[in-house]
């Protein structure tokens, strides 16, 4: 057993000394990322923090019954299969609890927000919808 750990340690040491020479560890960050000009426009970290601390349901609160998981999968599939929606809309947070669906996250337009809700309404088993989607303004 000690021999195996010794070989693993040697391999880790070799990797640590070889990688910096190959340029993998020292690759510079692209200038666009350094400047971060559009960083606040491309993620919804602030919205995630708002939802987390405001006592709102998050995907971590998703019910774990087989019925809720099946309905969640059906709702997600319906949203993702709608190709006219933006990537932003495809990535919304969806939570299901006893047939009640909660939608959170940013979408591009008010029309897209209502379109997502209409798509979810067509899924069999949805009893109600809490549409808390945010429309991106900039």
XYZ file of N, CA and C in Angstrom:
414
model
N 0.826 -1.190 0.000
C 0.000 0.000 0.000
C 0.868 1.251 0.000
N 1.932 1.242 0.808
C 2.827 2.383 0.868
C 3.497 2.639 -0.469
N 3.754 1.578 -1.198
C 4.397 1.708 -2.503
C 3.493 2.464 -3.490
N 2.183 2.178 -3.420
C 1.228 2.851 -4.292
C 1.195 4.343 -3.983
N 1.132 4.695 -2.685
C 1.125 6.105 -2.308
C 2.411 6.801 -2.731
N 3.525 6.098 -2.653
C 4.805 6.649 -3.074
C 4.787 6.952 -4.575
N 4.217 6.026 -5.373
C 4.129 6.240 -6.815
C 3.192 7.402 -7.147
N 2.082 7.500 -6.414
C 1.144 8.605 -6.629
C 1.818 9.926 -6.283
N 2.531 9.962 -5.182
C 3.245 11.171 -4.778
C 4.267 11.594 -5.818
N 4.978 10.631 -6.385
C 5.960 10.941 -7.423
C 5.270 11.514 -8.661
N 4.137 10.930 -9.033
C 3.401 11.402 -10.201
C 2.901 12.834 -9.986
N 2.388 13.132 -8.800
C 1.903 14.470 -8.488
C 3.057 15.467 -8.531
N 4.203 15.077 -7.979
C 5.371 15.954 -7.979
C 5.841 16.242 -9.400
N 5.845 15.214 -10.249
C 6.243 15.411 -11.643
C 5.281 16.353 -12.365
N 4.002 16.163 -12.145
C 3.013 17.031 -12.793
C 3.190 18.473 -12.336
N 3.443 18.660 -11.067
C 3.588 20.017 -10.535
C 4.818 20.715 -11.106
N 5.845 19.952 -11.420
C 7.054 20.589 -11.952
C 7.021 20.717 -13.466
N 6.291 19.848 -14.147
C 6.264 19.871 -15.609
C 5.238 20.873 -16.134
N 4.063 20.971 -15.530
C 2.992 21.819 -16.051
C 3.393 23.282 -16.211
N 4.068 23.890 -15.239
C 4.431 25.294 -15.466
C 5.325 25.486 -16.689
N 6.117 24.497 -17.027
C 7.001 24.606 -18.188
C 6.227 24.504 -19.497
N 5.076 23.854 -19.478
C 4.305 23.679 -20.701
C 3.415 24.869 -20.996
N 3.255 25.774 -20.041
C 2.444 26.955 -20.269
C 1.004 26.808 -19.810
N 0.589 25.633 -19.360
C -0.793 25.465 -18.939
C -1.095 26.259 -17.676
N -0.207 26.233 -16.721
C -0.477 26.899 -15.454
C -0.293 28.406 -15.558
N 0.476 28.875 -16.512
C 0.787 30.304 -16.582
C 0.070 31.021 -17.720
N -0.914 30.383 -18.341
C -1.625 31.048 -19.430
C -2.281 32.319 -18.906
N -2.123 33.439 -19.602
C -2.744 34.682 -19.138
C -4.253 34.651 -19.348
N -4.943 35.410 -18.518
C -6.390 35.535 -18.656
C -6.650 36.437 -19.853
N -7.580 36.064 -20.738
C -7.878 36.915 -21.886
C -8.270 38.318 -21.427
N -7.907 39.355 -22.196
C -8.174 40.729 -21.793
C -9.647 41.016 -21.546
N -10.529 40.377 -22.286
C -11.959 40.639 -22.106
C -12.384 40.265 -20.697
N -11.873 39.141 -20.193
C -12.230 38.698 -18.851
C -11.630 39.641 -17.818
N -10.391 40.104 -18.029
C -9.743 41.016 -17.085
C -10.536 42.304 -16.951
N -10.987 42.842 -18.065
C -11.686 44.112 -18.025
C -13.075 43.972 -17.417
N -13.745 42.856 -17.674
C -15.052 42.599 -17.086
C -16.112 43.618 -17.449
N -16.039 44.185 -18.642
C -16.966 45.244 -19.032
C -18.426 44.808 -18.991
N -18.688 43.567 -19.357
C -20.084 43.133 -19.399
C -20.389 42.065 -18.366
N -19.546 41.907 -17.380
C -19.736 40.845 -16.391
C -21.073 40.957 -15.666
N -21.480 42.169 -15.310
C -22.742 42.295 -14.588
C -23.937 42.003 -15.490
N -23.755 42.075 -16.788
C -24.855 41.830 -17.715
C -24.985 40.374 -18.118
N -23.988 39.547 -17.834
C -24.023 38.189 -18.350
C -24.383 37.140 -17.318
N -24.450 37.498 -16.048
C -24.860 36.490 -15.070
C -25.949 37.060 -14.174
N -26.513 36.205 -13.360
C -27.578 36.658 -12.478
C -27.222 36.384 -11.024
N -25.959 36.643 -10.668
C -25.485 36.406 -9.312
C -26.277 37.239 -8.309
N -26.525 38.494 -8.623
C -27.275 39.345 -7.706
C -28.684 38.804 -7.493
N -29.295 38.329 -8.552
C -30.642 37.758 -8.438
C -30.596 36.482 -7.604
N -29.564 35.654 -7.811
C -29.429 34.438 -7.020
C -29.301 34.771 -5.543
N -28.485 35.775 -5.212
C -28.325 36.174 -3.813
C -29.626 36.716 -3.249
N -30.345 37.508 -4.031
C -31.629 38.042 -3.576
C -32.585 36.902 -3.241
N -32.678 35.941 -4.141
C -33.601 34.828 -3.930
C -33.188 33.970 -2.740
N -31.899 33.771 -2.583
C -31.387 32.911 -1.509
C -31.712 33.494 -0.142
N -31.547 34.792 0.022
C -31.694 35.399 1.341
C -33.066 36.004 1.596
N -33.912 36.020 0.620
C -35.248 36.591 0.815
C -36.247 35.532 1.261
N -35.778 34.335 1.524
C -36.675 33.269 1.956
C -37.434 32.638 0.806
N -37.054 32.953 -0.425
C -37.714 32.376 -1.589
C -37.197 30.966 -1.834
N -38.018 30.168 -2.487
C -37.581 28.821 -2.844
C -36.487 28.896 -3.890
N -35.527 28.001 -3.762
C -34.451 27.876 -4.737
C -34.451 26.439 -5.238
N -33.709 26.132 -6.288
C -33.677 24.751 -6.766
C -33.241 23.745 -5.695
N -32.509 24.197 -4.699
C -32.124 23.294 -3.609
C -33.316 22.888 -2.756
N -34.390 23.663 -2.813
C -35.606 23.350 -2.058
C -36.554 22.438 -2.834
N -36.138 22.010 -4.017
C -36.975 21.171 -4.871
C -37.446 19.937 -4.110
N -38.760 19.694 -4.157
C -39.319 18.491 -3.542
C -38.739 17.256 -4.228
N -38.603 16.191 -3.479
C -37.926 15.017 -4.011
C -38.856 13.828 -4.206
N -40.150 14.076 -4.308
C -41.060 12.962 -4.556
C -40.935 12.546 -6.021
N -41.211 11.301 -6.331
C -41.129 10.863 -7.732
C -42.044 11.673 -8.655
N -43.220 12.043 -8.168
C -44.160 12.819 -8.987
C -43.597 14.213 -9.302
N -43.019 14.856 -8.298
C -42.453 16.191 -8.514
C -41.243 16.138 -9.436
N -40.410 15.140 -9.273
C -39.239 15.013 -10.150
C -39.663 14.754 -11.587
N -40.679 13.932 -11.780
C -41.181 13.637 -13.126
C -41.781 14.889 -13.759
N -42.570 15.636 -12.981
C -43.169 16.865 -13.495
C -42.092 17.904 -13.793
N -41.101 18.025 -12.924
C -39.999 18.962 -13.160
C -39.294 18.643 -14.475
N -39.034 17.362 -14.712
C -38.364 16.951 -15.956
C -39.229 17.289 -17.174
N -40.533 17.084 -17.059
C -41.437 17.378 -18.178
C -41.487 18.878 -18.456
N -41.528 19.686 -17.406
C -41.560 21.142 -17.577
C -40.243 21.609 -18.198
N -39.116 21.143 -17.663
C -37.808 21.540 -18.198
C -37.694 21.157 -19.670
N -38.127 19.938 -20.004
C -38.060 19.462 -21.390
C -38.886 20.367 -22.309
N -40.075 20.748 -21.862
C -40.943 21.608 -22.680
C -40.311 22.970 -22.922
N -39.688 23.527 -21.907
C -39.054 24.845 -22.050
C -37.848 24.750 -22.978
N -37.020 23.751 -22.773
C -35.795 23.622 -23.568
C -36.096 23.277 -25.021
N -37.162 22.523 -25.273
C -37.495 22.144 -26.647
C -38.032 23.306 -27.468
N -38.456 24.375 -26.812
C -38.970 25.537 -27.534
C -37.787 26.351 -28.053
N -37.457 26.164 -29.308
C -36.251 26.750 -29.907
C -36.335 28.260 -30.086
N -37.528 28.832 -30.030
C -37.634 30.287 -30.198
C -37.227 31.043 -28.932
N -37.063 30.334 -27.810
C -36.644 30.980 -26.570
C -35.137 31.196 -26.568
N -34.699 32.194 -25.849
C -33.268 32.481 -25.733
C -32.594 31.457 -24.820
N -31.291 31.417 -24.873
C -30.521 30.549 -23.977
C -30.809 30.936 -22.533
N -30.957 32.227 -22.306
C -31.272 32.717 -20.968
C -32.574 32.080 -20.457
N -33.584 32.038 -21.306
C -34.870 31.441 -20.919
C -34.752 29.924 -20.747
N -33.918 29.295 -21.554
C -33.714 27.847 -21.413
C -33.079 27.501 -20.072
N -32.387 28.461 -19.458
C -31.655 28.199 -18.220
C -32.325 28.744 -16.972
N -33.602 29.033 -17.030
C -34.299 29.534 -15.847
C -34.340 28.452 -14.771
N -34.572 28.897 -13.565
C -34.728 27.969 -12.445
C -36.183 27.529 -12.405
N -36.387 26.231 -12.270
C -37.739 25.686 -12.204
C -37.823 24.819 -10.954
N -38.797 25.098 -10.105
C -39.027 24.292 -8.919
C -40.468 23.793 -8.951
N -40.683 22.556 -8.516
C -42.013 21.964 -8.498
C -42.286 21.423 -7.100
N -43.463 21.729 -6.582
C -43.876 21.210 -5.276
C -45.355 20.863 -5.352
N -45.648 19.587 -5.384
C -47.029 19.081 -5.435
C -47.811 19.680 -6.606
N -47.161 19.780 -7.755
C -47.821 20.273 -8.957
C -47.725 21.776 -9.158
N -47.330 22.499 -8.113
C -47.165 23.953 -8.215
C -45.761 24.250 -8.737
N -45.673 24.985 -9.843
C -44.395 25.277 -10.490
C -43.995 26.719 -10.189
N -42.741 26.890 -9.767
C -42.179 28.220 -9.546
C -41.092 28.443 -10.584
N -41.154 29.591 -11.254
C -40.174 29.952 -12.281
C -39.391 31.166 -11.787
N -38.065 31.087 -11.837
C -37.204 32.199 -11.426
C -36.063 32.350 -12.405
N -35.506 33.555 -12.451
C -34.350 33.809 -13.284
C -34.656 34.841 -14.350
N -33.633 35.248 -15.089
C -33.819 36.288 -16.097
C -34.246 35.733 -17.453
N -35.053 36.507 -18.147
C -35.393 36.256 -19.549
C -35.180 37.566 -20.300
N -35.144 37.499 -21.630
C -34.789 38.690 -22.414
C -35.902 39.726 -22.514
N -37.142 39.274 -22.653
C -38.243 40.218 -22.883
C -39.484 39.814 -22.094
N -40.415 40.743 -21.987
C -41.696 40.444 -21.342
C -42.466 39.396 -22.149
N -42.353 39.458 -23.478
C -43.005 38.445 -24.320
C -42.446 37.054 -24.026
N -41.134 36.972 -23.854
C -40.521 35.682 -23.548
C -40.984 35.175 -22.180
N -41.144 36.071 -21.235
C -41.628 35.699 -19.906
C -43.017 35.069 -20.003
N -43.910 35.706 -20.757
C -45.265 35.159 -20.883
C -45.273 33.883 -21.727
N -44.375 33.804 -22.709
C -44.301 32.595 -23.542
C -43.872 31.388 -22.702
N -42.896 31.592 -21.807
C -42.458 30.500 -20.925
C -43.628 30.039 -20.062
N -44.370 30.986 -19.525
C -45.511 30.621 -18.679
C -46.551 29.822 -19.473
N -46.818 30.230 -20.693
C -47.781 29.504 -21.528
C -47.298 28.085 -21.827
N -46.010 27.944 -22.061
C -45.443 26.610 -22.310
C -45.639 25.723 -21.082
N -45.353 26.272 -19.915
C -45.478 25.495 -18.672
C -46.936 25.116 -18.419
N -47.874 26.004 -18.755
C -49.297 25.713 -18.555
C -49.758 24.499 -19.355
N -49.108 24.228 -20.473
C -49.526 23.112 -21.318
C -49.037 21.754 -20.813
N -48.140 21.752 -19.829
C -47.593 20.487 -19.326
C -48.611 19.831 -18.404
N -48.904 18.584 -18.691
C -49.884 17.837 -17.901
C -49.358 17.650 -16.479
N -50.215 17.976 -15.503
C -49.851 17.809 -14.097
C -49.554 19.113 -13.384
N -49.399 20.201 -14.131
C -49.130 21.504 -13.516
C -50.437 22.050 -12.951
N -50.454 22.287 -11.634
C -51.674 22.791 -11.004
C -51.676 24.309 -10.881
N -50.498 24.914 -10.709
C -50.416 26.371 -10.633
C -48.998 26.804 -11.003
N -48.861 28.103 -11.340
C -47.555 28.638 -11.739
C -47.303 29.929 -10.979
N -46.135 30.006 -10.355
C -45.662 31.249 -9.745
C -44.573 31.766 -10.678
N -44.937 32.694 -11.549
C -44.001 33.217 -12.552
C -43.227 34.388 -11.952
N -42.041 34.096 -11.406
C -41.194 35.127 -10.819
C -39.997 35.406 -11.717
N -40.191 35.254 -13.023
C -39.112 35.522 -13.969
C -38.846 37.025 -14.043
N -37.592 37.381 -14.194
C -37.191 38.783 -14.306
C -36.861 39.082 -15.759
N -37.327 40.236 -16.246
C -37.007 40.664 -17.602
C -35.726 41.474 -17.556
N -34.750 41.057 -18.351
C -33.466 41.761 -18.405
C -33.686 43.125 -19.037
N -33.171 44.163 -18.391
C -33.422 45.511 -18.883
C -32.240 46.109 -19.621
N -31.049 45.548 -19.473
C -29.889 46.109 -20.195
C -29.016 45.026 -20.713
